[in-house]
Amino acid sequence: MPADWPLVVFLLLLGPAIGSFLGVLVDRLAAGGDVILRPSHCAACGTRLQWRDMVPIVSALWLGGRCRSCGTAFPGHLLRIEVAGLLAVALAVSQGQGGGQTVVMAGFLWCLVGLFYADLLYFRLPDLLTGALFLLGLGLAAFDPARGIVDGLLSAVIASGAFLAIRWGYRAWRGREGLGLGDVKQIAGIGAAVGWAEVPWVALFAAALALVVVGIDMLRGRGLPAGDMRLPFGSFLVGGTVLTLIV
Ligand SMILES: [Zn+2]
């Protein structure tokens, strides 16, 4: 058991709640509505949810993922994002160095969870999440005695610069957008966290994951992807970052 186990227990309890919050945040940012203030409610019948309907993971399992009043199923990603919030803590505890560094690592991974779902569901990488990711990525660089905050800033600039160059190059070559500005902002935070030398690995893992997903789609008989097929590359970058952190 790690020396700071009270912190670990606290983060493990907090993880699903953060995931639950991220699910609501991502949905509301995409809808362009009021982000935080409106109380949670059932989208089908409008019934305001009570605290017992909103205990992360437990409520979804207890009620079978349905509204207590009208029985309409809640979107499945709301439970999955709560579980992802918990897994992020597990990864932060296993990879972190304890104390404040583990807290910053957990925050960084929670931002990645939010970005993963925002891009997967809505093809959007909200500035709120890429901005927080950048600050937490700098925090991780600052905690690393071999790197420091200047290395974090430099890594962010190099990673974003490389993505900007790819964005411009692709647009000049194909005449359309291949890499969104959201991806450029997202890689800044990732670069700050992992360091510039690791960024090629993140991109390589992300591209490999994208190929695997497209390949599985083709094997399922959905045919060759069209040239203008849209991929949530931000989600694959999240996968690439997690793999880079683990390997
Ligand atoms: Zn309802």
PDB file of C-alpha atoms and ligand atoms in Angstrom:
ATOM      1  CA  MET A   1       0.000   0.000   0.000  1.00  0.00           C
ATOM      2  CA  PRO A   2       1.441   3.415  -0.940  1.00  0.00           C
ATOM      3  CA  ALA A   3       2.417   5.730   1.889  1.00  0.00           C
ATOM      4  CA  ASP A   4      -0.236   8.299   0.988  1.00  0.00           C
ATOM      5  CA  TRP A   5      -3.163   5.865   0.865  1.00  0.00           C
ATOM      6  CA  PRO A   6      -5.697   8.377   2.295  1.00  0.00           C
ATOM      7  CA  LEU A   7      -5.047  10.496  -0.813  1.00  0.00           C
ATOM      8  CA  VAL A   8      -5.424   7.426  -3.036  1.00  0.00           C
ATOM      9  CA  VAL A   9      -8.768   6.515  -1.412  1.00  0.00           C
ATOM     10  CA  PHE A  10      -9.946  10.119  -1.802  1.00  0.00           C
ATOM     11  CA  LEU A  11      -8.989  10.165  -5.505  1.00  0.00           C
ATOM     12  CA  LEU A  12     -10.641   6.778  -6.095  1.00  0.00           C
ATOM     13  CA  LEU A  13     -13.890   8.115  -4.605  1.00  0.00           C
ATOM     14  CA  LEU A  14     -13.566  11.378  -6.539  1.00  0.00           C
ATOM     15  CA  GLY A  15     -12.762   9.725  -9.906  1.00  0.00           C
ATOM     16  CA  PRO A  16     -16.268   8.506 -10.835  1.00  0.00           C
ATOM     17  CA  ALA A  17     -17.793  11.823  -9.691  1.00  0.00           C
ATOM     18  CA  ILE A  18     -15.367  13.749 -11.921  1.00  0.00           C
ATOM     19  CA  GLY A  19     -16.242  11.367 -14.761  1.00  0.00           C
ATOM     20  CA  SER A  20     -19.937  12.065 -14.173  1.00  0.00           C
ATOM     21  CA  PHE A  21     -19.266  15.821 -14.226  1.00  0.00           C
ATOM     22  CA  LEU A  22     -17.214  15.458 -17.449  1.00  0.00           C
ATOM     23  CA  GLY A  23     -20.097  13.595 -19.111  1.00  0.00           C
ATOM     24  CA  VAL A  24     -22.476  16.475 -18.371  1.00  0.00           C
ATOM     25  CA  LEU A  25     -19.845  19.094 -19.269  1.00  0.00           C
ATOM     26  CA  VAL A  26     -19.048  17.527 -22.644  1.00  0.00           C
ATOM     27  CA  ASP A  27     -22.751  17.154 -23.548  1.00  0.00           C
ATOM     28  CA  ARG A  28     -23.578  20.717 -22.556  1.00  0.00           C
ATOM     29  CA  LEU A  29     -20.508  22.271 -24.210  1.00  0.00           C
ATOM     30  CA  ALA A  30     -21.504  20.521 -27.453  1.00  0.00           C
ATOM     31  CA  ALA A  31     -25.106  21.676 -27.116  1.00  0.00           C
ATOM     32  CA  GLY A  32     -23.893  25.229 -26.528  1.00  0.00           C
ATOM     33  CA  GLY A  33     -26.240  25.609 -23.579  1.00  0.00           C
ATOM     34  CA  ASP A  34     -25.747  26.659 -19.994  1.00  0.00           C
ATOM     35  CA  VAL A  35     -22.783  24.641 -18.898  1.00  0.00           C
ATOM     36  CA  ILE A  36     -22.819  24.181 -15.170  1.00  0.00           C
ATOM     37  CA  LEU A  37     -25.673  25.943 -13.455  1.00  0.00           C
ATOM     38  CA  ARG A  38     -28.726  24.027 -14.594  1.00  0.00           C
ATOM     39  CA  PRO A  39     -29.582  21.112 -12.271  1.00  0.00           C
ATOM     40  CA  SER A  40     -29.329  17.636 -13.794  1.00  0.00           C
ATOM     41  CA  HIS A  41     -32.577  16.408 -15.295  1.00  0.00           C
ATOM     42  CA  CYS A  42     -33.933  13.614 -17.500  1.00  0.00           C
ATOM     43  CA  ALA A  43     -33.762  14.711 -21.143  1.00  0.00           C
ATOM     44  CA  ALA A  44     -36.938  12.745 -21.932  1.00  0.00           C
ATOM     45  CA  CYS A  45     -39.398  13.735 -19.182  1.00  0.00           C
ATOM     46  CA  GLY A  46     -37.606  16.724 -17.640  1.00  0.00           C
ATOM     47  CA  THR A  47     -37.756  15.287 -14.115  1.00  0.00           C
ATOM     48  CA  ARG A  48     -35.047  16.802 -11.960  1.00  0.00           C
ATOM     49  CA  LEU A  49     -32.645  14.103 -10.770  1.00  0.00           C
ATOM     50  CA  GLN A  50     -32.212  13.625  -7.025  1.00  0.00           C
ATOM     51  CA  TRP A  51     -28.949  12.895  -5.271  1.00  0.00           C
ATOM     52  CA  ARG A  52     -29.748   9.163  -5.129  1.00  0.00           C
ATOM     53  CA  ASP A  53     -30.101   9.130  -8.930  1.00  0.00           C
ATOM     54  CA  MET A  54     -26.684  10.702  -9.332  1.00  0.00           C
ATOM     55  CA  VAL A  55     -24.311   8.539  -7.272  1.00  0.00           C
ATOM     56  CA  PRO A  56     -21.650   7.813  -9.901  1.00  0.00           C
ATOM     57  CA  ILE A  57     -21.591   4.240 -11.275  1.00  0.00           C
ATOM     58  CA  VAL A  58     -23.821   2.941  -8.411  1.00  0.00           C
ATOM     59  CA  SER A  59     -27.017   4.727  -9.551  1.00  0.00           C
ATOM     60  CA  ALA A  60     -26.556   3.715 -13.182  1.00  0.00           C
ATOM     61  CA  LEU A  61     -26.141   0.044 -12.208  1.00  0.00           C
ATOM     62  CA  TRP A  62     -28.938   0.164  -9.604  1.00  0.00           C
ATOM     63  CA  LEU A  63     -31.498   1.737 -11.977  1.00  0.00           C
ATOM     64  CA  GLY A  64     -30.268  -0.149 -15.056  1.00  0.00           C
ATOM     65  CA  GLY A  65     -29.168   3.142 -16.646  1.00  0.00           C
ATOM     66  CA  ARG A  66     -32.776   4.395 -16.821  1.00  0.00           C
ATOM     67  CA  CYS A  67     -34.745   7.388 -15.550  1.00  0.00           C
ATOM     68  CA  ARG A  68     -36.520   6.587 -12.277  1.00  0.00           C
ATOM     69  CA  SER A  69     -39.654   8.469 -13.397  1.00  0.00           C
ATOM     70  CA  CYS A  70     -40.234   7.580 -17.047  1.00  0.00           C
ATOM     71  CA  GLY A  71     -37.907   4.598 -17.598  1.00  0.00           C
ATOM     72  CA  THR A  72     -36.152   6.154 -20.603  1.00  0.00           C
ATOM     73  CA  ALA A  73     -32.580   4.859 -20.967  1.00  0.00           C
ATOM     74  CA  PHE A  74     -29.855   7.421 -20.300  1.00  0.00           C
ATOM     75  CA  PRO A  75     -27.081   7.573 -22.959  1.00  0.00           C
ATOM     76  CA  GLY A  76     -24.662   4.686 -22.355  1.00  0.00           C
ATOM     77  CA  HIS A  77     -21.580   6.898 -22.451  1.00  0.00           C
ATOM     78  CA  LEU A  78     -22.604   8.517 -19.155  1.00  0.00           C
ATOM     79  CA  LEU A  79     -21.798   5.296 -17.268  1.00  0.00           C
ATOM     80  CA  ARG A  80     -18.682   4.575 -19.349  1.00  0.00           C
ATOM     81  CA  ILE A  81     -17.244   8.039 -18.661  1.00  0.00           C
ATOM     82  CA  GLU A  82     -17.743   7.509 -14.898  1.00  0.00           C
ATOM     83  CA  VAL A  83     -15.807   4.250 -15.133  1.00  0.00           C
ATOM     84  CA  ALA A  84     -13.143   6.056 -17.205  1.00  0.00           C
ATOM     85  CA  GLY A  85     -12.858   8.665 -14.423  1.00  0.00           C
ATOM     86  CA  LEU A  86     -12.067   5.819 -12.024  1.00  0.00           C
ATOM     87  CA  LEU A  87      -9.573   4.162 -14.400  1.00  0.00           C
ATOM     88  CA  ALA A  88      -7.800   7.521 -14.772  1.00  0.00           C
ATOM     89  CA  VAL A  89      -7.157   7.507 -11.016  1.00  0.00           C
ATOM     90  CA  ALA A  90      -5.868   3.923 -11.172  1.00  0.00           C
ATOM     91  CA  LEU A  91      -3.409   4.955 -13.900  1.00  0.00           C
ATOM     92  CA  ALA A  92      -2.387   8.132 -12.029  1.00  0.00           C
ATOM     93  CA  VAL A  93      -1.724   6.144  -8.846  1.00  0.00           C
ATOM     94  CA  SER A  94       0.223   3.418 -10.670  1.00  0.00           C
ATOM     95  CA  GLN A  95       2.293   5.880 -12.765  1.00  0.00           C
ATOM     96  CA  GLY A  96       2.454   8.840 -10.401  1.00  0.00           C
ATOM     97  CA  GLN A  97       5.132   9.599  -7.848  1.00  0.00           C
ATOM     98  CA  GLY A  98       2.713  10.198  -4.992  1.00  0.00           C
ATOM     99  CA  GLY A  99       1.514  13.404  -3.343  1.00  0.00           C
ATOM    100  CA  GLY A 100       0.851  16.483  -5.453  1.00  0.00           C
ATOM    101  CA  GLN A 101       2.315  14.913  -8.585  1.00  0.00           C
ATOM    102  CA  THR A 102      -0.302  12.132  -8.493  1.00  0.00           C
ATOM    103  CA  VAL A 103      -3.096  14.700  -8.046  1.00  0.00           C
ATOM    104  CA  VAL A 104      -1.859  16.707 -11.075  1.00  0.00           C
ATOM    105  CA  MET A 105      -1.503  13.470 -13.057  1.00  0.00           C
ATOM    106  CA  ALA A 106      -5.092  12.498 -12.176  1.00  0.00           C
ATOM    107  CA  GLY A 107      -6.303  15.954 -13.276  1.00  0.00           C
ATOM    108  CA  PHE A 108      -4.374  15.642 -16.536  1.00  0.00           C
ATOM    109  CA  LEU A 109      -5.895  12.206 -17.233  1.00  0.00           C
ATOM    110  CA  TRP A 110      -9.407  13.434 -16.359  1.00  0.00           C
ATOM    111  CA  CYS A 111      -9.004  16.183 -18.988  1.00  0.00           C
ATOM    112  CA  LEU A 112      -7.967  13.472 -21.469  1.00  0.00           C
ATOM    113  CA  VAL A 113     -11.122  11.474 -20.610  1.00  0.00           C
ATOM    114  CA  GLY A 114     -13.270  14.546 -21.310  1.00  0.00           C
ATOM    115  CA  LEU A 115     -11.461  15.254 -24.598  1.00  0.00           C
ATOM    116  CA  PHE A 116     -11.745  11.606 -25.651  1.00  0.00           C
ATOM    117  CA  TYR A 117     -15.521  11.672 -25.327  1.00  0.00           C
ATOM    118  CA  ALA A 118     -15.967  15.214 -26.693  1.00  0.00           C
ATOM    119  CA  ASP A 119     -14.192  14.280 -29.933  1.00  0.00           C
ATOM    120  CA  LEU A 120     -15.691  10.783 -30.164  1.00  0.00           C
ATOM    121  CA  LEU A 121     -19.283  11.958 -29.656  1.00  0.00           C
ATOM    122  CA  TYR A 122     -19.271  15.479 -31.113  1.00  0.00           C
ATOM    123  CA  PHE A 123     -16.005  15.931 -33.088  1.00  0.00           C
ATOM    124  CA  ARG A 124     -15.124  18.780 -30.757  1.00  0.00           C
ATOM    125  CA  LEU A 125     -12.172  19.506 -28.490  1.00  0.00           C
ATOM    126  CA  PRO A 126     -13.441  22.282 -26.179  1.00  0.00           C
ATOM    127  CA  ASP A 127     -10.948  25.063 -25.312  1.00  0.00           C
ATOM    128  CA  LEU A 128     -11.909  24.678 -21.665  1.00  0.00           C
ATOM    129  CA  LEU A 129     -10.501  21.132 -21.644  1.00  0.00           C
ATOM    130  CA  THR A 130      -7.469  21.707 -23.916  1.00  0.00           C
ATOM    131  CA  GLY A 131      -6.619  24.784 -21.797  1.00  0.00           C
ATOM    132  CA  ALA A 132      -6.817  22.868 -18.518  1.00  0.00           C
ATOM    133  CA  LEU A 133      -4.837  20.026 -20.120  1.00  0.00           C
ATOM    134  CA  PHE A 134      -2.073  22.488 -21.036  1.00  0.00           C
ATOM    135  CA  LEU A 135      -1.814  23.912 -17.481  1.00  0.00           C
ATOM    136  CA  LEU A 136      -1.783  20.438 -15.911  1.00  0.00           C
ATOM    137  CA  GLY A 137       0.750  19.237 -18.507  1.00  0.00           C
ATOM    138  CA  LEU A 138       3.045  22.116 -17.484  1.00  0.00           C
ATOM    139  CA  GLY A 139       2.472  21.076 -13.868  1.00  0.00           C
ATOM    140  CA  LEU A 140       3.660  17.555 -14.657  1.00  0.00           C
ATOM    141  CA  ALA A 141       6.789  18.937 -16.339  1.00  0.00           C
ATOM    142  CA  ALA A 142       7.449  21.118 -13.268  1.00  0.00           C
ATOM    143  CA  PHE A 143       7.174  18.076 -10.958  1.00  0.00           C
ATOM    144  CA  ASP A 144       9.759  16.169 -13.031  1.00  0.00           C
ATOM    145  CA  PRO A 145      13.210  17.049 -11.636  1.00  0.00           C
ATOM    146  CA  ALA A 146      14.811  16.043 -14.942  1.00  0.00           C
ATOM    147  CA  ARG A 147      12.623  18.474 -16.939  1.00  0.00           C
ATOM    148  CA  GLY A 148      11.084  21.526 -15.316  1.00  0.00           C
ATOM    149  CA  ILE A 149       8.550  24.061 -16.526  1.00  0.00           C
ATOM    150  CA  VAL A 150      10.763  25.564 -19.285  1.00  0.00           C
ATOM    151  CA  ASP A 151      11.114  22.114 -20.851  1.00  0.00           C
ATOM    152  CA  GLY A 152       7.337  21.758 -20.569  1.00  0.00           C
ATOM    153  CA  LEU A 153       6.753  25.062 -22.389  1.00  0.00           C
ATOM    154  CA  LEU A 154       9.337  24.216 -25.080  1.00  0.00           C
ATOM    155  CA  SER A 155       7.812  20.770 -25.577  1.00  0.00           C
ATOM    156  CA  ALA A 156       4.348  22.311 -25.967  1.00  0.00           C
ATOM    157  CA  VAL A 157       5.657  24.770 -28.596  1.00  0.00           C
ATOM    158  CA  ILE A 158       7.510  22.035 -30.520  1.00  0.00           C
ATOM    159  CA  ALA A 159       4.533  19.633 -30.463  1.00  0.00           C
ATOM    160  CA  SER A 160       2.015  22.299 -31.506  1.00  0.00           C
ATOM    161  CA  GLY A 161       4.405  23.631 -34.145  1.00  0.00           C
ATOM    162  CA  ALA A 162       4.786  20.171 -35.661  1.00  0.00           C
ATOM    163  CA  PHE A 163       1.007  19.697 -35.744  1.00  0.00           C
ATOM    164  CA  LEU A 164       0.505  23.171 -37.253  1.00  0.00           C
ATOM    165  CA  ALA A 165       3.026  22.314 -39.988  1.00  0.00           C
ATOM    166  CA  ILE A 166       1.163  19.057 -40.711  1.00  0.00           C
ATOM    167  CA  ARG A 167      -2.132  20.979 -40.763  1.00  0.00           C
ATOM    168  CA  TRP A 168      -0.827  23.535 -43.269  1.00  0.00           C
ATOM    169  CA  GLY A 169       0.946  20.898 -45.367  1.00  0.00           C
ATOM    170  CA  TYR A 170      -2.152  18.731 -45.593  1.00  0.00           C
ATOM    171  CA  ARG A 171      -4.334  21.691 -46.529  1.00  0.00           C
ATOM    172  CA  ALA A 172      -1.904  22.737 -49.263  1.00  0.00           C
ATOM    173  CA  TRP A 173      -1.688  19.159 -50.559  1.00  0.00           C
ATOM    174  CA  ARG A 174      -5.343  18.064 -50.406  1.00  0.00           C
ATOM    175  CA  GLY A 175      -7.103  21.410 -50.372  1.00  0.00           C
ATOM    176  CA  ARG A 176      -9.146  20.578 -47.267  1.00  0.00           C
ATOM    177  CA  GLU A 177      -8.738  20.393 -43.540  1.00  0.00           C
ATOM    178  CA  GLY A 178      -7.154  17.208 -42.161  1.00  0.00           C
ATOM    179  CA  LEU A 179      -6.056  18.217 -38.695  1.00  0.00           C
ATOM    180  CA  GLY A 180      -8.227  20.572 -36.680  1.00  0.00           C
ATOM    181  CA  LEU A 181      -7.026  23.496 -34.561  1.00  0.00           C
ATOM    182  CA  GLY A 182      -8.418  21.607 -31.558  1.00  0.00           C
ATOM    183  CA  ASP A 183      -5.849  18.859 -32.192  1.00  0.00           C
ATOM    184  CA  VAL A 184      -3.082  21.504 -32.334  1.00  0.00           C
ATOM    185  CA  LYS A 185      -4.190  22.870 -28.927  1.00  0.00           C
ATOM    186  CA  GLN A 186      -4.601  19.389 -27.477  1.00  0.00           C
ATOM    187  CA  ILE A 187      -1.063  18.281 -28.451  1.00  0.00           C
ATOM    188  CA  ALA A 188       0.339  21.346 -26.628  1.00  0.00           C
ATOM    189  CA  GLY A 189      -0.842  19.949 -23.278  1.00  0.00           C
ATOM    190  CA  ILE A 190       0.192  16.414 -24.181  1.00  0.00           C
ATOM    191  CA  GLY A 191       3.640  17.604 -25.331  1.00  0.00           C
ATOM    192  CA  ALA A 192       4.129  19.586 -22.103  1.00  0.00           C
ATOM    193  CA  ALA A 193       3.285  16.477 -20.069  1.00  0.00           C
ATOM    194  CA  VAL A 194       5.277  13.779 -21.888  1.00  0.00           C
ATOM    195  CA  GLY A 195       8.165  15.922 -23.220  1.00  0.00           C
ATOM    196  CA  TRP A 196       8.977  16.725 -26.858  1.00  0.00           C
ATOM    197  CA  ALA A 197      11.013  13.548 -27.411  1.00  0.00           C
ATOM    198  CA  GLU A 198       7.979  11.378 -26.610  1.00  0.00           C
ATOM    199  CA  VAL A 199       5.527  13.257 -28.861  1.00  0.00           C
ATOM    200  CA  PRO A 200       6.396  11.185 -31.979  1.00  0.00           C
ATOM    201  CA  TRP A 201       5.458   8.074 -29.996  1.00  0.00           C
ATOM    202  CA  VAL A 202       2.105   9.616 -29.039  1.00  0.00           C
ATOM    203  CA  ALA A 203       1.395  10.411 -32.708  1.00  0.00           C
ATOM    204  CA  LEU A 204       2.601   6.970 -33.836  1.00  0.00           C
ATOM    205  CA  PHE A 205       0.448   5.111 -31.291  1.00  0.00           C
ATOM    206  CA  ALA A 206      -2.532   7.343 -32.181  1.00  0.00           C
ATOM    207  CA  ALA A 207      -2.119   6.623 -35.905  1.00  0.00           C
ATOM    208  CA  ALA A 208      -1.756   2.886 -35.199  1.00  0.00           C
ATOM    209  CA  LEU A 209      -4.939   2.898 -33.092  1.00  0.00           C
ATOM    210  CA  ALA A 210      -6.792   4.769 -35.857  1.00  0.00           C
ATOM    211  CA  LEU A 211      -5.617   2.177 -38.414  1.00  0.00           C
ATOM    212  CA  VAL A 212      -6.778  -0.677 -36.172  1.00  0.00           C
ATOM    213  CA  VAL A 213     -10.221   0.904 -35.714  1.00  0.00           C
ATOM    214  CA  VAL A 214     -10.618   1.591 -39.450  1.00  0.00           C
ATOM    215  CA  GLY A 215      -9.356  -1.944 -40.183  1.00  0.00           C
ATOM    216  CA  ILE A 216     -11.927  -3.492 -37.828  1.00  0.00           C
ATOM    217  CA  ASP A 217     -14.649  -1.415 -39.500  1.00  0.00           C
ATOM    218  CA  MET A 218     -13.545  -2.743 -42.897  1.00  0.00           C
ATOM    219  CA  LEU A 219     -13.514  -6.360 -41.648  1.00  0.00           C
ATOM    220  CA  ARG A 220     -17.058  -5.838 -40.419  1.00  0.00           C
ATOM    221  CA  GLY A 221     -17.964  -5.231 -44.050  1.00  0.00           C
ATOM    222  CA  ARG A 222     -18.406  -1.496 -44.007  1.00  0.00           C
ATOM    223  CA  GLY A 223     -16.150  -1.219 -47.053  1.00  0.00           C
ATOM    224  CA  LEU A 224     -13.180   1.002 -47.689  1.00  0.00           C
ATOM    225  CA  PRO A 225     -13.348   4.316 -45.855  1.00  0.00           C
ATOM    226  CA  ALA A 226     -14.197   7.238 -48.102  1.00  0.00           C
ATOM    227  CA  GLY A 227     -11.461   9.838 -48.651  1.00  0.00           C
ATOM    228  CA  ASP A 228     -13.433  12.444 -46.737  1.00  0.00           C
ATOM    229  CA  MET A 229     -14.181  10.150 -43.787  1.00  0.00           C
ATOM    230  CA  ARG A 230     -13.934  12.040 -40.536  1.00  0.00           C
ATOM    231  CA  LEU A 231     -11.979  10.442 -37.708  1.00  0.00           C
ATOM    232  CA  PRO A 232     -12.002  11.692 -34.122  1.00  0.00           C
ATOM    233  CA  PHE A 233      -8.202  12.042 -34.147  1.00  0.00           C
ATOM    234  CA  GLY A 234      -8.285  13.807 -30.766  1.00  0.00           C
ATOM    235  CA  SER A 235      -9.691  10.591 -29.240  1.00  0.00           C
ATOM    236  CA  PHE A 236      -6.902   8.556 -30.829  1.00  0.00           C
ATOM    237  CA  LEU A 237      -4.349  11.058 -29.474  1.00  0.00           C
ATOM    238  CA  VAL A 238      -5.736  10.354 -26.007  1.00  0.00           C
ATOM    239  CA  GLY A 239      -5.212   6.624 -26.605  1.00  0.00           C
ATOM    240  CA  GLY A 240      -1.691   7.308 -27.904  1.00  0.00           C
ATOM    241  CA  THR A 241      -0.873   9.395 -24.821  1.00  0.00           C
ATOM    242  CA  VAL A 242      -2.089   6.723 -22.406  1.00  0.00           C
ATOM    243  CA  LEU A 243      -0.037   4.067 -24.245  1.00  0.00           C
ATOM    244  CA  THR A 244       3.047   6.340 -24.159  1.00  0.00           C
ATOM    245  CA  LEU A 245       2.620   6.853 -20.397  1.00  0.00           C
ATOM    246  CA  ILE A 246       2.266   3.106 -19.760  1.00  0.00           C
ATOM    247  CA  VAL A 247       4.991   1.760 -22.076  1.00  0.00           C
TER     248      VAL A 247
HETATM  249 ZN    ZN B   1     -37.409  10.619 -17.414  1.00  0.00          ZN
END
